[in-house]
mmCIF file of C-alpha atoms and ligand atoms in Angstrom:
data_model
loop_
_atom_site.group_PDB
_atom_site.id
_atom_site.type_symbol
_atom_site.label_atom_id
_atom_site.label_comp_id
_atom_site.label_asym_id
_atom_site.label_seq_id
_atom_site.Cartn_x
_atom_site.Cartn_y
_atom_site.Cartn_z
ATOM 1 C CA MET A 1 0.000 0.000 0.000
ATOM 2 C CA LYS A 2 1.445 3.341 -1.088
ATOM 3 C CA LYS A 3 0.520 6.380 0.986
ATOM 4 C CA LEU A 4 0.164 9.514 -1.129
ATOM 5 C CA VAL A 5 0.191 13.211 -0.397
ATOM 6 C CA LEU A 6 -1.612 14.879 -3.305
ATOM 7 C CA LEU A 7 -1.105 18.599 -3.934
ATOM 8 C CA GLY A 8 -3.570 20.232 -6.313
ATOM 9 C CA ALA A 9 -6.329 17.661 -5.735
ATOM 10 C CA THR A 10 -9.163 19.620 -7.369
ATOM 11 C CA GLY A 11 -7.287 20.440 -10.598
ATOM 12 C CA SER A 12 -7.300 18.364 -13.767
ATOM 13 C CA ILE A 13 -4.342 16.122 -12.793
ATOM 14 C CA GLY A 14 -5.515 15.966 -9.172
ATOM 15 C CA VAL A 15 -8.965 14.698 -10.104
ATOM 16 C CA GLN A 16 -7.454 12.083 -12.419
ATOM 17 C CA THR A 17 -4.994 11.015 -9.696
ATOM 18 C CA ILE A 18 -7.966 10.479 -7.415
ATOM 19 C CA ASP A 19 -9.545 8.304 -10.100
ATOM 20 C CA VAL A 20 -6.394 6.147 -10.172
ATOM 21 C CA VAL A 21 -6.626 5.824 -6.372
ATOM 22 C CA ARG A 22 -10.320 4.974 -6.711
ATOM 23 C CA GLN A 23 -9.506 2.186 -9.206
ATOM 24 C CA HIS A 24 -6.897 0.685 -6.845
ATOM 25 C CA PRO A 25 -8.106 1.044 -3.237
ATOM 26 C CA ASP A 26 -5.898 -1.900 -2.249
ATOM 27 C CA LEU A 27 -2.724 -0.230 -3.607
ATOM 28 C CA PHE A 28 -3.023 3.503 -2.944
ATOM 29 C CA THR A 29 -4.327 5.622 -0.108
ATOM 30 C CA LEU A 30 -4.581 9.397 0.284
ATOM 31 C CA GLU A 31 -2.725 10.505 3.395
ATOM 32 C CA ALA A 32 -3.103 14.259 2.849
ATOM 33 C CA LEU A 33 -4.170 16.595 0.065
ATOM 34 C CA SER A 34 -4.352 20.224 -0.911
ATOM 35 C CA ALA A 35 -6.837 22.295 -2.869
ATOM 36 C CA GLY A 36 -6.888 25.951 -3.841
ATOM 37 C CA ARG A 37 -10.221 27.739 -3.793
ATOM 38 C CA ASN A 38 -12.513 25.106 -5.304
ATOM 39 C CA ILE A 39 -14.081 24.220 -1.954
ATOM 40 C CA SER A 40 -17.175 22.479 -3.345
ATOM 41 C CA LYS A 41 -14.999 20.052 -5.337
ATOM 42 C CA LEU A 42 -12.822 19.548 -2.256
ATOM 43 C CA LYS A 43 -15.905 18.649 -0.198
ATOM 44 C CA GLU A 44 -16.901 16.015 -2.767
ATOM 45 C CA ILE A 45 -13.437 14.466 -2.396
ATOM 46 C CA LEU A 46 -13.526 14.589 1.414
ATOM 47 C CA ASP A 47 -16.987 13.005 1.464
ATOM 48 C CA GLU A 48 -15.573 10.067 -0.507
ATOM 49 C CA PHE A 49 -12.097 9.817 1.076
ATOM 50 C CA PRO A 50 -11.605 10.470 4.794
ATOM 51 C CA VAL A 51 -8.290 12.345 4.499
ATOM 52 C CA LYS A 52 -6.621 13.263 7.776
ATOM 53 C CA LYS A 53 -4.720 16.398 6.731
ATOM 54 C CA VAL A 54 -5.847 18.992 4.179
ATOM 55 C CA CYS A 55 -4.417 22.327 3.019
ATOM 56 C CA VAL A 56 -6.446 25.062 1.303
ATOM 57 C CA GLN A 57 -5.376 28.449 0.013
ATOM 58 C CA ARG A 58 -7.323 30.746 2.361
ATOM 59 C CA GLU A 59 -7.382 30.720 6.156
ATOM 60 C CA GLU A 60 -11.145 31.415 6.286
ATOM 61 C CA ASP A 61 -11.841 28.343 4.126
ATOM 62 C CA ALA A 62 -9.690 26.217 6.449
ATOM 63 C CA ALA A 63 -11.648 27.415 9.494
ATOM 64 C CA ALA A 64 -15.054 26.852 7.861
ATOM 65 C CA LEU A 65 -14.091 23.377 6.623
ATOM 66 C CA HIS A 66 -12.968 22.338 10.080
ATOM 67 C CA GLU A 67 -16.546 22.920 11.302
ATOM 68 C CA SER A 68 -17.854 20.419 8.725
ATOM 69 C CA TYR A 69 -14.986 17.912 9.028
ATOM 70 C CA PRO A 70 -13.899 17.955 12.697
ATOM 71 C CA GLU A 71 -11.801 14.775 12.282
ATOM 72 C CA THR A 72 -9.589 16.434 9.663
ATOM 73 C CA GLU A 73 -6.738 18.792 10.394
ATOM 74 C CA PHE A 74 -6.719 21.848 8.090
ATOM 75 C CA PHE A 75 -3.774 24.011 7.002
ATOM 76 C CA HIS A 76 -3.636 26.975 4.654
ATOM 77 C CA GLY A 77 -1.429 28.923 2.276
ATOM 78 C CA ASP A 78 1.987 28.158 0.792
ATOM 79 C CA GLU A 79 3.270 27.286 4.258
ATOM 80 C CA GLY A 80 0.520 24.683 4.585
ATOM 81 C CA LEU A 81 1.709 23.042 1.358
ATOM 82 C CA ASN A 82 5.163 22.696 2.866
ATOM 83 C CA VAL A 83 3.716 21.252 6.070
ATOM 84 C CA LEU A 84 2.035 18.494 4.018
ATOM 85 C CA ALA A 85 5.192 17.869 1.964
ATOM 86 C CA SER A 86 7.236 17.508 5.164
ATOM 87 C CA LEU A 87 4.944 14.967 6.862
ATOM 88 C CA GLU A 88 6.669 11.764 7.989
ATOM 89 C CA GLU A 89 4.022 9.158 7.325
ATOM 90 C CA TYR A 90 3.767 8.887 3.536
ATOM 91 C CA ASP A 91 5.575 7.395 0.508
ATOM 92 C CA VAL A 92 5.110 9.639 -2.537
ATOM 93 C CA LEU A 93 4.278 13.302 -3.033
ATOM 94 C CA VAL A 94 2.073 13.740 -6.104
ATOM 95 C CA ASN A 95 2.678 17.352 -7.074
ATOM 96 C CA ALA A 96 -0.136 18.533 -9.360
ATOM 97 C CA LEU A 97 0.147 22.218 -8.471
ATOM 98 C CA VAL A 98 0.291 24.769 -11.284
ATOM 99 C CA GLY A 99 3.085 27.337 -11.405
ATOM 100 C CA PHE A 100 6.165 28.305 -9.397
ATOM 101 C CA VAL A 101 4.224 27.661 -6.180
ATOM 102 C CA GLY A 102 4.927 23.960 -6.858
ATOM 103 C CA PHE A 103 8.687 24.309 -6.489
ATOM 104 C CA MET A 104 9.102 24.522 -2.697
ATOM 105 C CA PRO A 105 6.863 21.557 -1.799
ATOM 106 C CA THR A 106 8.864 19.368 -4.240
ATOM 107 C CA LEU A 107 12.129 20.370 -2.611
ATOM 108 C CA THR A 108 10.650 20.001 0.888
ATOM 109 C CA ALA A 109 9.417 16.468 0.139
ATOM 110 C CA ILE A 110 12.836 15.395 -1.191
ATOM 111 C CA ARG A 111 14.531 16.895 1.862
ATOM 112 C CA HIS A 112 12.204 14.831 4.051
ATOM 113 C CA HIS A 113 13.195 11.639 2.211
ATOM 114 C CA HIS A 114 10.131 11.240 0.024
ATOM 115 C CA ASP A 115 9.918 10.347 -3.669
ATOM 116 C CA VAL A 116 7.967 12.724 -5.895
ATOM 117 C CA ALA A 117 5.597 12.045 -8.794
ATOM 118 C CA LEU A 118 5.818 15.340 -10.619
ATOM 119 C CA ALA A 119 3.139 16.942 -12.766
ATOM 120 C CA ASN A 120 4.188 20.492 -11.807
ATOM 121 C CA LYS A 121 6.488 21.232 -14.728
ATOM 122 C CA GLU A 122 7.532 24.654 -13.445
ATOM 123 C CA THR A 123 9.503 22.906 -10.655
ATOM 124 C CA LEU A 124 12.136 21.612 -13.089
ATOM 125 C CA VAL A 125 11.897 24.533 -15.515
ATOM 126 C CA VAL A 126 12.952 27.062 -12.886
ATOM 127 C CA GLY A 127 15.020 24.972 -10.496
ATOM 128 C CA GLY A 128 16.075 21.736 -12.197
ATOM 129 C CA GLU A 129 19.628 22.040 -10.975
ATOM 130 C CA LEU A 130 18.634 22.495 -7.320
ATOM 131 C CA ILE A 131 16.128 19.627 -7.515
ATOM 132 C CA ASN A 132 18.661 17.231 -9.068
ATOM 133 C CA ALA A 133 21.227 18.135 -6.421
ATOM 134 C CA ALA A 134 18.678 17.453 -3.683
ATOM 135 C CA LEU A 135 17.640 14.118 -5.249
ATOM 136 C CA LYS A 136 21.271 13.048 -5.221
ATOM 137 C CA GLU A 137 21.933 14.275 -1.702
ATOM 138 C CA TYR A 138 18.847 12.621 -0.180
ATOM 139 C CA GLY A 139 18.792 9.525 -2.444
ATOM 140 C CA GLN A 140 15.206 10.080 -3.650
ATOM 141 C CA LYS A 141 13.488 9.504 -6.983
ATOM 142 C CA LEU A 142 11.448 11.772 -9.228
ATOM 143 C CA TYR A 143 8.803 10.156 -11.456
ATOM 144 C CA PRO A 144 7.464 12.175 -14.384
ATOM 145 C CA ILE A 145 3.705 12.565 -14.795
ATOM 146 C CA ASP A 146 3.775 14.686 -17.956
ATOM 147 C CA SER A 147 2.708 12.379 -20.824
ATOM 148 C CA GLU A 148 5.815 13.109 -22.938
ATOM 149 C CA HIS A 149 8.233 12.454 -20.095
ATOM 150 C CA SER A 150 6.373 9.376 -18.970
ATOM 151 C CA ALA A 151 6.682 8.131 -22.574
ATOM 152 C CA ILE A 152 10.437 8.755 -22.583
ATOM 153 C CA PHE A 153 10.763 7.137 -19.148
ATOM 154 C CA GLN A 154 8.909 4.074 -20.474
ATOM 155 C CA CYS A 155 11.081 3.934 -23.642
ATOM 156 C CA LEU A 156 14.233 3.977 -21.499
ATOM 157 C CA GLN A 157 13.265 0.880 -19.512
ATOM 158 C CA GLY A 158 15.495 -2.126 -20.155
ATOM 159 C CA ASN A 159 18.111 -0.219 -22.171
ATOM 160 C CA ASN A 160 21.511 1.184 -21.279
ATOM 161 C CA ARG A 161 21.332 4.864 -20.595
ATOM 162 C CA SER A 162 24.767 5.275 -22.227
ATOM 163 C CA ASP A 163 23.360 4.025 -25.561
ATOM 164 C CA LEU A 164 20.823 6.843 -25.770
ATOM 165 C CA LYS A 165 21.322 9.220 -28.709
ATOM 166 C CA ARG A 166 18.436 11.668 -28.553
ATOM 167 C CA LEU A 167 14.954 12.360 -27.266
ATOM 168 C CA ILE A 168 12.077 13.135 -29.639
ATOM 169 C CA ILE A 169 9.286 15.001 -27.868
ATOM 170 C CA THR A 170 6.024 15.047 -29.799
ATOM 171 C CA ALA A 171 3.774 18.119 -29.924
ATOM 172 C CA SER A 172 0.158 18.375 -31.029
ATOM 173 C CA GLY A 173 0.532 22.083 -31.797
ATOM 174 C CA GLY A 174 -2.328 23.029 -29.474
ATOM 175 C CA SER A 175 -5.572 24.826 -30.238
ATOM 176 C CA PHE A 176 -4.159 27.067 -32.996
ATOM 177 C CA ARG A 177 -1.908 24.686 -34.914
ATOM 178 C CA THR A 178 -3.603 25.483 -38.259
ATOM 179 C CA LYS A 179 -3.745 29.258 -37.775
ATOM 180 C CA THR A 180 -1.280 31.726 -39.318
ATOM 181 C CA ARG A 181 0.316 34.417 -37.166
ATOM 182 C CA GLU A 182 -1.982 36.949 -38.830
ATOM 183 C CA GLU A 183 -5.008 34.895 -37.723
ATOM 184 C CA LEU A 184 -3.630 34.669 -34.174
ATOM 185 C CA LYS A 185 -3.960 38.421 -33.658
ATOM 186 C CA ASP A 186 -7.545 38.334 -32.462
ATOM 187 C CA VAL A 187 -8.169 34.818 -31.180
ATOM 188 C CA THR A 188 -10.333 34.581 -28.066
ATOM 189 C CA VAL A 189 -9.781 32.897 -24.706
ATOM 190 C CA GLU A 190 -12.565 30.408 -25.525
ATOM 191 C CA GLN A 191 -10.849 29.407 -28.772
ATOM 192 C CA ALA A 192 -7.511 29.017 -26.987
ATOM 193 C CA LEU A 193 -9.065 26.816 -24.303
ATOM 194 C CA ALA A 194 -10.450 24.325 -26.847
ATOM 195 C CA HIS A 195 -7.527 21.896 -27.173
ATOM 196 C CA PRO A 196 -8.142 19.359 -29.969
ATOM 197 C CA ASN A 197 -6.811 16.248 -28.176
ATOM 198 C CA TRP A 198 -6.267 16.717 -24.456
ATOM 199 C CA SER A 199 -8.587 17.904 -21.747
ATOM 200 C CA MET A 200 -6.367 19.860 -19.342
ATOM 201 C CA GLY A 201 -6.375 22.798 -16.949
ATOM 202 C CA ALA A 202 -6.724 26.354 -18.286
ATOM 203 C CA LYS A 203 -3.130 27.524 -17.745
ATOM 204 C CA ILE A 204 -1.513 24.586 -19.530
ATOM 205 C CA THR A 205 -4.025 24.708 -22.388
ATOM 206 C CA ILE A 206 -2.998 28.312 -23.106
ATOM 207 C CA ASP A 207 0.670 27.291 -22.710
ATOM 208 C CA SER A 208 0.013 24.613 -25.346
ATOM 209 C CA ALA A 209 -1.554 27.099 -27.771
ATOM 210 C CA ASP A 210 1.659 29.184 -27.954
ATOM 211 C CA MET A 211 3.939 26.168 -27.359
ATOM 212 C CA MET A 212 5.448 27.619 -24.188
ATOM 213 C CA ASN A 213 4.360 24.289 -22.761
ATOM 214 C CA LYS A 214 6.490 22.372 -25.275
ATOM 215 C CA GLY A 215 9.418 24.635 -24.444
ATOM 216 C CA PHE A 216 8.921 23.816 -20.756
ATOM 217 C CA GLU A 217 8.831 20.133 -21.633
ATOM 218 C CA VAL A 218 12.174 20.367 -23.448
ATOM 219 C CA MET A 219 13.648 21.924 -20.297
ATOM 220 C CA GLU A 220 12.021 19.324 -18.050
ATOM 221 C CA ALA A 221 13.427 16.542 -20.247
ATOM 222 C CA HIS A 222 16.904 18.072 -19.998
ATOM 223 C CA TRP A 223 16.826 17.840 -16.197
ATOM 224 C CA LEU A 224 14.893 14.583 -15.839
ATOM 225 C CA PHE A 225 17.013 12.557 -18.248
ATOM 226 C CA ASP A 226 20.308 14.477 -18.197
ATOM 227 C CA VAL A 227 20.319 15.050 -21.969
ATOM 228 C CA ASP A 228 21.916 18.057 -23.715
ATOM 229 C CA TYR A 229 19.585 20.531 -25.413
ATOM 230 C CA ASP A 230 21.310 19.652 -28.707
ATOM 231 C CA ASN A 231 19.958 16.111 -28.364
ATOM 232 C CA ILE A 232 16.341 16.994 -27.603
ATOM 233 C CA ASP A 233 14.119 17.431 -30.662
ATOM 234 C CA VAL A 234 10.488 18.436 -30.952
ATOM 235 C CA LEU A 235 8.325 16.795 -33.612
ATOM 236 C CA MET A 236 4.840 18.002 -34.554
ATOM 237 C CA HIS A 237 2.400 15.107 -34.379
ATOM 238 C CA ARG A 238 -1.173 16.277 -34.492
ATOM 239 C CA GLU A 239 -2.904 13.063 -33.373
ATOM 240 C CA SER A 240 -1.195 12.897 -29.917
ATOM 241 C CA VAL A 241 -0.999 9.109 -30.249
ATOM 242 C CA ILE A 242 2.789 8.783 -29.957
ATOM 243 C CA HIS A 243 3.532 10.489 -26.648
ATOM 244 C CA SER A 244 7.295 10.745 -27.316
ATOM 245 C CA MET A 245 10.227 8.654 -28.528
ATOM 246 C CA VAL A 246 13.877 7.933 -27.880
ATOM 247 C CA GLU A 247 16.570 7.148 -30.421
ATOM 248 C CA TYR A 248 19.506 4.896 -29.515
ATOM 249 C CA ARG A 249 23.028 4.891 -30.950
ATOM 250 C CA ASP A 250 22.092 2.221 -33.529
ATOM 251 C CA HIS A 251 19.265 4.543 -34.754
ATOM 252 C CA SER A 252 16.612 2.284 -33.350
ATOM 253 C CA VAL A 253 13.697 4.513 -32.337
ATOM 254 C CA ILE A 254 11.390 3.379 -29.547
ATOM 255 C CA ALA A 255 8.029 5.091 -29.050
ATOM 256 C CA GLN A 256 5.282 4.898 -26.453
ATOM 257 C CA LEU A 257 1.714 5.066 -27.730
ATOM 258 C CA GLY A 258 -1.640 5.351 -26.040
ATOM 259 C CA ALA A 259 -4.972 7.123 -25.884
ATOM 260 C CA PRO A 260 -4.667 10.738 -24.662
ATOM 261 C CA ASP A 261 -5.506 9.872 -21.043
ATOM 262 C CA MET A 262 -3.388 11.417 -18.280
ATOM 263 C CA ARG A 263 -4.349 8.663 -15.880
ATOM 264 C CA LEU A 264 -1.833 6.363 -17.599
ATOM 265 C CA PRO A 265 1.248 8.542 -16.892
ATOM 266 C CA ILE A 266 -0.121 9.271 -13.398
ATOM 267 C CA GLN A 267 -0.559 5.584 -12.645
ATOM 268 C CA TYR A 268 2.802 4.579 -14.148
ATOM 269 C CA ALA A 269 4.568 7.170 -11.984
ATOM 270 C CA LEU A 270 3.024 5.404 -8.982
ATOM 271 C CA SER A 271 3.245 1.781 -10.166
ATOM 272 C CA TRP A 272 6.766 1.735 -11.651
ATOM 273 C CA PRO A 273 8.403 -0.705 -12.280
ATOM 274 C CA ASP A 274 5.104 -2.629 -12.272
ATOM 275 C CA ARG A 275 2.013 -1.986 -14.372
ATOM 276 C CA PHE A 276 -1.552 -2.160 -13.105
ATOM 277 C CA ASP A 277 -4.902 -2.466 -14.859
ATOM 278 C CA LEU A 278 -6.440 0.836 -15.940
ATOM 279 C CA GLU A 279 -10.032 1.168 -17.041
ATOM 280 C CA GLN A 280 -10.214 3.411 -20.107
ATOM 281 C CA ASN A 281 -13.322 4.474 -22.009
ATOM 282 C CA GLU A 282 -11.499 4.353 -25.328
ATOM 283 C CA PRO A 283 -8.176 2.475 -25.344
ATOM 284 C CA LEU A 284 -5.959 3.143 -28.357
ATOM 285 C CA ASP A 285 -7.336 1.709 -31.599
ATOM 286 C CA LEU A 286 -4.789 2.354 -34.367
ATOM 287 C CA ALA A 287 -6.973 0.872 -37.121
ATOM 288 C CA LYS A 288 -9.662 3.398 -36.224
ATOM 289 C CA ILE A 289 -7.145 6.265 -36.293
ATOM 290 C CA GLY A 290 -5.735 5.069 -39.623
ATOM 291 C CA GLU A 291 -3.037 7.703 -40.190
ATOM 292 C CA LEU A 292 -0.391 9.430 -38.111
ATOM 293 C CA HIS A 293 1.181 12.722 -39.224
ATOM 294 C CA PHE A 294 4.567 14.266 -38.455
ATOM 295 C CA GLU A 295 6.268 17.532 -39.345
ATOM 296 C CA LYS A 296 9.057 19.787 -38.161
ATOM 297 C CA PRO A 297 7.991 22.608 -35.827
ATOM 298 C CA ASP A 298 8.208 26.129 -37.262
ATOM 299 C CA VAL A 299 10.096 28.170 -34.641
ATOM 300 C CA ARG A 300 9.105 31.444 -36.326
ATOM 301 C CA ARG A 301 5.475 30.422 -35.942
ATOM 302 C CA PHE A 302 6.096 29.410 -32.308
ATOM 303 C CA PRO A 303 8.892 31.676 -30.999
ATOM 304 C CA LEU A 304 8.441 30.616 -27.362
ATOM 305 C CA LEU A 305 9.664 27.128 -28.239
ATOM 306 C CA GLY A 306 12.948 28.543 -29.510
ATOM 307 C CA LEU A 307 13.128 30.896 -26.536
ATOM 308 C CA ALA A 308 12.896 27.974 -24.111
ATOM 309 C CA TYR A 309 15.943 26.322 -25.708
ATOM 310 C CA GLU A 310 17.787 29.621 -25.454
ATOM 311 C CA ALA A 311 16.816 30.267 -21.813
ATOM 312 C CA GLY A 312 17.594 26.664 -20.938
ATOM 313 C CA ARG A 313 21.072 26.854 -22.462
ATOM 314 C CA LYS A 314 21.814 30.163 -20.744
ATOM 315 C CA GLY A 315 20.540 28.856 -17.410
ATOM 316 C CA GLY A 316 20.885 30.903 -14.234
ATOM 317 C CA ASN A 317 17.887 33.146 -13.608
ATOM 318 C CA LYS A 318 16.687 33.107 -17.239
ATOM 319 C CA PRO A 319 14.339 30.099 -16.976
ATOM 320 C CA GLY A 320 12.854 31.485 -13.745
ATOM 321 C CA VAL A 321 12.248 34.895 -15.312
ATOM 322 C CA MET A 322 10.734 33.257 -18.391
ATOM 323 C CA ASN A 323 8.402 31.142 -16.305
ATOM 324 C CA ALA A 324 7.258 34.032 -14.110
ATOM 325 C CA ALA A 325 6.639 36.365 -17.049
ATOM 326 C CA ASN A 326 4.664 33.586 -18.712
ATOM 327 C CA GLU A 327 2.565 32.927 -15.589
ATOM 328 C CA ALA A 328 1.594 36.593 -15.425
ATOM 329 C CA ALA A 329 1.001 36.960 -19.182
ATOM 330 C CA ASN A 330 -0.963 33.705 -19.441
ATOM 331 C CA LEU A 331 -3.251 34.860 -16.611
ATOM 332 C CA ALA A 332 -3.643 38.343 -18.109
ATOM 333 C CA PHE A 333 -4.747 36.793 -21.402
ATOM 334 C CA ARG A 334 -7.227 34.487 -19.643
ATOM 335 C CA ASN A 335 -8.628 37.515 -17.790
ATOM 336 C CA GLY A 336 -9.078 39.379 -21.069
ATOM 337 C CA HIS A 337 -6.458 42.045 -20.299
ATOM 338 C CA ILE A 338 -4.092 41.400 -23.225
ATOM 339 C CA PRO A 339 -4.380 39.862 -26.697
ATOM 340 C CA PHE A 340 -3.000 36.371 -27.308
ATOM 341 C CA LEU A 341 0.166 37.362 -29.175
ATOM 342 C CA MET A 342 1.172 39.753 -26.396
ATOM 343 C CA ILE A 343 1.942 36.739 -24.196
ATOM 344 C CA GLU A 344 4.906 36.095 -26.498
ATOM 345 C CA ASP A 345 6.024 39.746 -26.487
ATOM 346 C CA ILE A 346 6.034 39.836 -22.695
ATOM 347 C CA VAL A 347 7.884 36.555 -22.192
ATOM 348 C CA ILE A 348 10.515 37.236 -24.871
ATOM 349 C CA SER A 349 11.116 40.768 -23.659
ATOM 350 C CA ALA A 350 11.434 39.664 -20.013
ATOM 351 C CA VAL A 351 14.053 37.046 -20.872
ATOM 352 C CA TYR A 352 16.147 39.469 -22.947
ATOM 353 C CA LYS A 353 15.827 42.446 -20.595
ATOM 354 C CA SER A 354 16.596 40.608 -17.365
ATOM 355 C CA PRO A 355 20.186 40.970 -16.170
ATOM 356 C CA TYR A 356 21.787 37.504 -16.053
ATOM 357 C CA LYS A 357 22.327 36.092 -12.574
ATOM 358 C CA GLU A 358 23.510 32.729 -11.347
ATOM 359 C CA VAL A 359 21.121 30.623 -9.289
ATOM 360 C CA LYS A 360 22.792 29.164 -6.215
ATOM 361 C CA ASP A 361 19.839 28.655 -3.885
ATOM 362 C CA VAL A 362 16.103 29.026 -3.439
ATOM 363 C CA ASN A 363 16.387 32.756 -2.726
ATOM 364 C CA ASP A 364 17.890 33.312 -6.179
ATOM 365 C CA LEU A 365 14.919 31.488 -7.699
ATOM 366 C CA ILE A 366 12.462 33.612 -5.747
ATOM 367 C CA GLU A 367 14.283 36.728 -6.924
ATOM 368 C CA ALA A 368 14.138 35.585 -10.577
ATOM 369 C CA ASN A 369 10.440 34.826 -10.162
ATOM 370 C CA GLU A 370 9.711 38.261 -8.673
ATOM 371 C CA TRP A 371 11.713 40.002 -11.397
ATOM 372 C CA GLY A 372 9.742 38.180 -14.112
ATOM 373 C CA LEU A 373 6.381 38.888 -12.467
ATOM 374 C CA ARG A 374 7.162 42.581 -11.942
ATOM 375 C CA TYR A 375 8.399 43.004 -15.499
ATOM 376 C CA ALA A 376 5.354 41.274 -16.985
ATOM 377 C CA GLU A 377 2.944 43.267 -14.841
ATOM 378 C CA MET A 378 4.612 46.475 -15.968
ATOM 379 C CA MET A 379 4.118 45.497 -19.622
ATOM 380 C CA ILE A 380 0.522 44.400 -19.014
ATOM 381 C CA ARG A 381 -0.319 47.726 -17.285
ATOM 382 C CA GLY A 382 1.550 49.882 -19.773
ATOM 383 C CA ASP A 383 0.181 48.302 -22.883
ATOM 384 C CA ASN A 384 -3.375 47.359 -22.055
ATOM 385 C CA HIS A 385 -4.841 46.812 -25.512
ATOM 386 C CA LYS A 386 -8.396 45.894 -24.599
HETATM 387 MG MG1 LIG B 401 2.769 17.251 -21.821
#
């Protein structure tokens, strides 16, 4: 029986993690969980699973919930997330938080000798070096939940790591893959949120539409699998059937395929090296799909993909600034404050304008994050087009 602490329980990955737990009550149990402000969804979860420790964003929600669930201990805020991550009595932290807020709980869990199943991609984007150092120091493991990284992780099983030549990360191209840059000028939030293949949270769906998400995934892959940026390629593949591939020194390419269902990478992160049954509504049926398509990504069409390689190679505070500027710009677009293409302007400008600084510890990351947020907010205020 694996005891889980689940952060971000009411989000898209959180809800699907709970479904994996529901399918395997004999294998997984929820020791503690966190939610943001979706209290009604949280109550549904607590009515089904009697979880002993829960963190919510706001103090007043924590107090009100304690009235309804007197057996449960409630925490709140970022500090509460760290309290859950530092608990003794669990096996794996499932980090399904969105944004830089996910970084500290990952580090805290590792420092308290816990393995982490990671869906929060910003953790490795901003602080991959610090996380890898902590994993080494404390002897813990990090299991990827992102579908691309889970695919790569699966393709690496049973082979010698030293025989690996390159990683091939597939990309659907998001909601706007058929639109020209001219057509992107006045796309709406609703259009951006309609991803053709995957049902995901709002932030990541927007990140997919401008391929910031794919850029993040290149950076994540660099840290997870210790592969140079020169040996990580992105391949457009609109069907999202091949979740990623690896090429070995003999040019043999191994791919992982499956229906676009995040519960598979979630479950594999928790079941590795074993595999468990997984009930799927529509398992992969290649005959039904018929054709698979591939093409090279156009970095002029998707400049944030190229920017991620650049920021990743430069390192230091650049990835942290990029991530923070993107968090602010992504949110501003979703709130209707800026047009879609301005997300790119803000993120690119922040990366180029930020003075380079080395990142030696968490404080340097926080500083990079604040710089990126401040810069983006200045651009959003100063150039409010709507
Ligand atoms: Mg992904």
